[in-house]
XYZ file of C-alpha atoms in Angstrom:
127
model
C 0.000 0.000 0.000
C 1.301 3.443 -0.818
C 2.855 5.139 2.204
C 0.646 8.184 1.671
C -2.471 5.984 2.105
C -1.406 4.081 5.226
C -2.755 6.577 7.769
C -6.121 6.705 5.983
C -6.276 2.883 5.884
C -5.386 2.674 9.581
C -8.087 5.228 10.413
C -10.668 3.259 8.415
C -9.795 0.018 10.232
C -9.911 1.697 13.646
C -13.267 3.304 12.858
C -14.779 -0.005 11.712
C -13.537 -1.860 14.789
C -14.786 0.882 17.098
C -18.218 0.804 15.430
C -18.316 -2.920 16.218
C -17.855 -2.208 19.927
C -14.155 -3.009 20.232
C -11.595 -0.482 21.429
C -8.896 0.402 18.902
C -6.846 3.308 20.220
C -3.590 2.240 18.602
C -2.458 0.389 15.485
C 0.851 -1.304 14.783
C 1.674 -1.949 11.116
C 2.863 -5.555 10.924
C 3.151 -5.742 7.153
C 2.680 -3.318 4.286
C 2.566 -4.860 0.834
C -0.404 -4.815 -1.525
C -2.482 -4.696 1.678
C -1.868 -3.752 5.297
C -1.751 -6.105 8.247
C -2.429 -4.204 11.469
C -2.465 -5.168 15.106
C -5.173 -3.054 16.711
C -4.869 -2.380 20.424
C -6.106 -2.719 23.105
C -8.700 -5.026 21.491
C -5.818 -7.158 20.138
C -7.280 -7.814 16.689
C -5.437 -8.435 13.443
C -6.953 -6.299 10.689
C -6.178 -6.902 7.042
C -6.842 -3.793 4.973
C -6.882 -3.505 1.177
C -8.144 -1.081 -1.426
C -11.701 -1.777 -2.582
C -11.508 -3.728 -5.833
C -7.935 -4.923 -5.256
C -8.642 -7.555 -2.672
C -9.591 -11.176 -2.246
C -11.079 -10.516 1.172
C -14.351 -12.395 0.645
C -12.458 -15.456 -0.594
C -10.158 -15.328 2.462
C -13.114 -15.140 4.862
C -14.886 -18.045 3.167
C -11.704 -20.130 3.080
C -11.009 -19.473 6.777
C -14.556 -20.547 7.657
C -14.276 -23.724 5.608
C -10.856 -24.605 7.038
C -12.228 -24.109 10.561
C -14.965 -26.645 9.764
C -12.248 -29.215 8.957
C -10.395 -28.339 12.187
C -7.376 -27.315 10.127
C -4.608 -25.350 11.836
C -5.251 -21.991 10.193
C -5.676 -18.441 11.427
C -9.148 -17.820 12.815
C -11.489 -14.960 12.121
C -12.090 -12.610 15.058
C -14.820 -14.342 17.125
C -16.218 -11.153 18.727
C -17.598 -9.791 15.450
C -19.544 -11.116 12.488
C -17.201 -12.975 10.100
C -17.434 -10.838 6.978
C -15.764 -8.157 4.901
C -16.230 -4.616 6.217
C -15.743 -1.525 4.089
C -15.073 2.120 4.686
C -13.363 5.085 3.025
C -12.335 3.118 -0.062
C -10.901 0.170 1.877
C -12.060 -3.317 2.760
C -11.177 -4.753 6.157
C -11.256 -8.289 7.506
C -10.786 -9.017 11.193
C -8.776 -11.941 12.527
C -7.563 -13.403 15.793
C -4.127 -12.018 16.629
C -1.512 -14.616 17.566
C 1.703 -13.691 19.346
C 4.767 -14.647 17.295
C 6.519 -17.854 18.324
C 10.285 -18.166 18.041
C 11.230 -20.668 15.340
C 13.426 -22.630 17.721
C 10.410 -23.220 20.001
C 8.683 -25.329 17.341
C 10.144 -28.760 16.715
C 10.514 -30.069 13.198
C 8.074 -32.889 14.019
C 5.435 -30.426 15.256
C 5.919 -28.285 12.155
C 5.499 -31.295 9.866
C 2.426 -32.478 11.793
C 0.812 -29.055 11.468
C 1.459 -28.925 7.720
C 0.053 -32.429 7.312
C -3.118 -31.448 9.200
C -3.498 -28.290 7.102
C -3.112 -30.190 3.843
C -5.527 -32.883 5.022
C -8.099 -30.187 5.740
C -7.472 -28.503 2.383
C -8.079 -31.791 0.558
C -11.609 -31.812 2.034
C -12.429 -28.509 0.304
C -13.690 -28.078 -3.241
């Protein structure tokens, strides 16, 4: 996302989250590529923000819901709000559970392989 648009995208995400009854006083940019990944605080929500028309947000929401049905190890949508795509000020926003980063050395190779196997097994159940 263009640097000049980041503050407007952050404001849109914070406004949407606040309208949903969650407190979003601060935002930390975790990733800025073709979309933003934000950690909103103190509600501790991961917001993915993209320009309207340049996103696959609806597909991501549907895929996350379907993977959850297969009990696949995948990021979960934020459970405190309706699982859908929100829009505002020319942006679309999806809301996800925020997970604290885990140091790579804390995950064994066997656990990593098991998780990937479970994810792929769940994906094979999807059309």
